[in-house]
XYZ file of C-alpha atoms in Angstrom:
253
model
C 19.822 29.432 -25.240
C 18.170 26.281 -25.342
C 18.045 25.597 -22.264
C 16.649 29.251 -21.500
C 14.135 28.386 -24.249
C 13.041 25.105 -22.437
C 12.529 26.598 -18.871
C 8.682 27.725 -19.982
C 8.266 23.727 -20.127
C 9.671 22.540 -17.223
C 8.024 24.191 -14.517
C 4.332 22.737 -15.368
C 6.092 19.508 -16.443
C 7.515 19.175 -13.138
C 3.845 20.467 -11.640
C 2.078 17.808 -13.519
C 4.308 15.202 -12.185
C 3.549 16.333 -8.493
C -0.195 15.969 -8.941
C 0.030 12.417 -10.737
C 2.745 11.107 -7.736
C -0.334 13.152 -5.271
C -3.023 11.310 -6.884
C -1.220 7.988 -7.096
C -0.590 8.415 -3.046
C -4.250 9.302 -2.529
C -5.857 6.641 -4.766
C -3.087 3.970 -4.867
C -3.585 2.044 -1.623
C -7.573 1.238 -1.976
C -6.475 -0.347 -5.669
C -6.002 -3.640 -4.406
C -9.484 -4.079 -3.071
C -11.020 -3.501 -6.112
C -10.667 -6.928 -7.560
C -11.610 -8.486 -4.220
C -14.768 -6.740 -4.223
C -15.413 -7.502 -7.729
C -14.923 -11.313 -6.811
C -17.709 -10.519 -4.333
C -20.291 -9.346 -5.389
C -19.922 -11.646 -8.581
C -19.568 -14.730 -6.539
C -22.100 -13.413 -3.681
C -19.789 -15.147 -1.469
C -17.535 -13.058 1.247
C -16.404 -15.794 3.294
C -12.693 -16.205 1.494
C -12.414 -12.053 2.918
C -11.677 -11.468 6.259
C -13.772 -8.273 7.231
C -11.390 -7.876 10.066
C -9.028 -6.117 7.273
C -11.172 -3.347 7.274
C -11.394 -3.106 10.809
C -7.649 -2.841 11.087
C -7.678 0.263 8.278
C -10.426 1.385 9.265
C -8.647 2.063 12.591
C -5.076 2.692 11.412
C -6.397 5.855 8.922
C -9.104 7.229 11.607
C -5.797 7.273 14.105
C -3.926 9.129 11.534
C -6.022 11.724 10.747
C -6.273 12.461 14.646
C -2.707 12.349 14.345
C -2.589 14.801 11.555
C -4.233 17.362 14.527
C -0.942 17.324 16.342
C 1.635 16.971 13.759
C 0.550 17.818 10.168
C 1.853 16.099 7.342
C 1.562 15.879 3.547
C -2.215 16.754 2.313
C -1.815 13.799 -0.219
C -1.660 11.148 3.179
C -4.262 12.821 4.824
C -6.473 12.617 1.609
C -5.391 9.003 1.523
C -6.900 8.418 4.916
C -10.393 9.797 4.202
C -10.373 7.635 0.561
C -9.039 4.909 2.621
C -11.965 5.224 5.142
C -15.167 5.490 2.450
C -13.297 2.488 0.629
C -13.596 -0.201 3.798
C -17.179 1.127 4.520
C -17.710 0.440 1.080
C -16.072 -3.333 1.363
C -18.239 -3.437 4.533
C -21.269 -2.775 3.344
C -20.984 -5.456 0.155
C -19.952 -7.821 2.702
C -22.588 -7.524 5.444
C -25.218 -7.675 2.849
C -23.658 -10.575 1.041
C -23.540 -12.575 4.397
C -26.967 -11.397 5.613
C -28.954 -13.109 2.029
C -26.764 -16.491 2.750
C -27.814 -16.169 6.677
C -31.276 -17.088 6.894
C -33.039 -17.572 10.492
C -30.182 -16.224 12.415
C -30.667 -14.435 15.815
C -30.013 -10.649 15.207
C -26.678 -9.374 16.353
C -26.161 -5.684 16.962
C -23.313 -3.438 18.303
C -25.875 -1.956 21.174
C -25.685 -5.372 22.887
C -21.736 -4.955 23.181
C -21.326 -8.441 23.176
C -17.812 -8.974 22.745
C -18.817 -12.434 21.397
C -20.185 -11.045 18.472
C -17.551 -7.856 17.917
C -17.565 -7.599 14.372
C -20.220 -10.016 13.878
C -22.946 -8.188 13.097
C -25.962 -8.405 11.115
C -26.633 -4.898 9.879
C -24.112 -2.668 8.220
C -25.596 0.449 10.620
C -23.771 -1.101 13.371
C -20.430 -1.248 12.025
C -21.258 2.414 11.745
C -22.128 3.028 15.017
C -18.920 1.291 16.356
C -16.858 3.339 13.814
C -18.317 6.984 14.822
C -17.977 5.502 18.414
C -14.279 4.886 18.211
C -13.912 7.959 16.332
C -15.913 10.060 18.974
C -13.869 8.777 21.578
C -10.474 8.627 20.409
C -11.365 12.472 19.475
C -12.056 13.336 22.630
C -8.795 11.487 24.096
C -6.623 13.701 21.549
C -8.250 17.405 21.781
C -7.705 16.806 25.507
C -4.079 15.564 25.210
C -3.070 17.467 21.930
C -0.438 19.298 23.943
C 1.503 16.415 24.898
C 4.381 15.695 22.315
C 4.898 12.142 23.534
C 0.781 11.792 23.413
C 1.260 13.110 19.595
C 4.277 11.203 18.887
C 2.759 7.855 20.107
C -0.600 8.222 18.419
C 1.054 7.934 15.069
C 3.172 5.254 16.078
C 0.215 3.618 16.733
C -1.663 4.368 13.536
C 2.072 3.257 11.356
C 1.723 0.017 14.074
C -2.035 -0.792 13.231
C -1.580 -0.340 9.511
C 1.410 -2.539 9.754
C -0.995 -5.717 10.972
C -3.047 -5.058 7.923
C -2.669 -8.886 6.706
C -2.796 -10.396 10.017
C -6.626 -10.788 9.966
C -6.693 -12.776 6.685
C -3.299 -14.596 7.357
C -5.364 -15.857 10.766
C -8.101 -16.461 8.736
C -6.217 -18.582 6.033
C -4.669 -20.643 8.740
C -7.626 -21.041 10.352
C -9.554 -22.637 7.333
C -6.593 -24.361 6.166
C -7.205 -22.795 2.352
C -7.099 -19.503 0.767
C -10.860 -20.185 -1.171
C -12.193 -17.006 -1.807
C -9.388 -14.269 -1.372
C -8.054 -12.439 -4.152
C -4.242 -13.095 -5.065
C -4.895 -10.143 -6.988
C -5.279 -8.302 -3.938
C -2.324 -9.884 -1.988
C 0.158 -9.299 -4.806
C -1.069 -5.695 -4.973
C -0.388 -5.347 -1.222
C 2.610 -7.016 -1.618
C 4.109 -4.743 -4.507
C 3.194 -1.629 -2.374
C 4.442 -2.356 0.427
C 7.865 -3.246 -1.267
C 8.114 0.292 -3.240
C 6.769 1.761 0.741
C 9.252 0.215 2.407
C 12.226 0.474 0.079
C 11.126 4.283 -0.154
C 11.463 4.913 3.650
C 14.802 2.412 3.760
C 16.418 4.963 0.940
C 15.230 8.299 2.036
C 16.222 7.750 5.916
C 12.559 7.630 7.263
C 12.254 7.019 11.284
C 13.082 3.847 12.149
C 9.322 2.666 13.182
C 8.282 3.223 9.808
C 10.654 1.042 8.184
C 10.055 -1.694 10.612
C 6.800 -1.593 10.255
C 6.969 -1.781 6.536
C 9.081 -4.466 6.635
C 6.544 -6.565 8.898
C 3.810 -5.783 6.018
C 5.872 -7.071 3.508
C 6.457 -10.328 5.369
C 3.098 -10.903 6.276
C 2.281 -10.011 2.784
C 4.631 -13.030 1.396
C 3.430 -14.947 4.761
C -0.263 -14.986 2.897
C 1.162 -15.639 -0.951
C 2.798 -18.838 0.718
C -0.218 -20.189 2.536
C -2.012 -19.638 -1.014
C 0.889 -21.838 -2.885
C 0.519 -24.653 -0.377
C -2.824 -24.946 0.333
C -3.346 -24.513 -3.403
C -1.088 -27.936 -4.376
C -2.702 -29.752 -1.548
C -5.360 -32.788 -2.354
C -8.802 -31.733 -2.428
C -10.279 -33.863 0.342
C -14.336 -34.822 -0.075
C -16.797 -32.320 1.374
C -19.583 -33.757 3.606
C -21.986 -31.550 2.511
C -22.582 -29.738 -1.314
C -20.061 -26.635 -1.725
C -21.710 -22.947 -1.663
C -22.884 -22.890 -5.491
C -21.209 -19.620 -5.634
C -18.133 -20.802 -4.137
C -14.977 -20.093 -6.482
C -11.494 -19.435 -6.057
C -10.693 -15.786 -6.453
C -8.013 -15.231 -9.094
């Protein structure tokens, strides 16, 4: 009888725990950029963030939405995507007009020159644009025309789970590169970190293709890759700069 009398309850219960686990998938993953861009545009200073990051999610979640064409999938992923998408535009745009007030007297670099010297370099947040709806336009075209072709389907989202995978790359180069971690977010990195655990130990338990584990397991190490490089470079001496540090300049807690 009780149990009868608690059925009324457990249907929306169960309801309203499908749209928080929805919303959680389709807000979750641009979380960890929020404190980087808050370091940002506090600091004005973007050089600790390497703006090749957004490149590679800008290109994983524009793949996997032409993906979703051939072989639909949860709405909640899809929805992830296009927040995903207006989130790195968003990092973009801070970042490109940070760098442009610090850059003073510097010869103008667009995406119309395709100079693959200055891919990603640019001066002007319209031509990130125009390379994104570029990319876009074509890999569109490349997919209505093969859409048909399972192996076509199959291998574009391979691709996008690949791309997404080499997420931390970029700012692992980058750290390695500069020899410190000055200006990233930890914040950020242990966010991507955590997610990528609970992603990866969710496709390990439920028996998800074997790319996506793999992949998720590469994230995770790059992920603790990047915390390392932060803990060593961090309890290294601070050798003498030749020239006065950026007065914004600050290490991004």
């Amino acid at each position: 009888m009780d149990a009868e009398g608690l059925g009324w309850l457990w249907v929306p219960l169960h309801q309203l725990v499908s749209w928080g686990a929805a919303g959680a998938m389709v807000f979750g993953g641009v979380v960890p950029y929020i404190p980087q861009y808050r370091d940002i545009r506090r600091t004005q200073n973007a050089e600790g963030f390497s703006t090749y990051v957004c490149l590679v999610l800008l290109l994983a979640n524009i793949l996997r939405i032409l993906f979703w064409f051939g072989r639909r999938f949860e709405a909640p992923l899809l929805w992830q995507s296009v927040v995903m998408i207006l989130a790195m535009l968003l990092m973009l745009k801070l970042c490109t007009e940070v760098r442009a007030a610090s850059e003073l007297n510097v010869k103008r670099r667009v995406f119309a020159d395709f100079n693959p010297q200055h891919f990603w370099h640019w001066n002007s947040f319209g031509d990130y644009v125009q390379c994104v709806l570029a990319f876009t336009g074509v890999a569109g075209c490349v997919t209505y025309l093969s859409i048909d072709s399972a192996l076509f389907v199959e291998s574009l989202g391979f691709l996008a789970v690949l791309t997404e995978a080499m997420l931390g790359m970029p700012q692992l180069c980058r750290n390695h590169r500069h020899q410190s971690t000055e200006g990233m977010s930890i914040k950020m990195v242990l966010m991507w970190t955590s997610g990528d655990t609970f992603k990866t130990a969710y496709f390990l338990l439920n028996g998800a293709p074997l790319q996506f584990s793999v992949c998720g397991l590469l994230q995770v190490l790059v992920d603790l890759a990047i915390l390392g490089q932060a803990y060593v470079f961090t309890r290294r001496p601070l050798k003498p700069a030749p020239h006065a540090a950026h007065p914004a300049s600050a290490k991004a807690l």
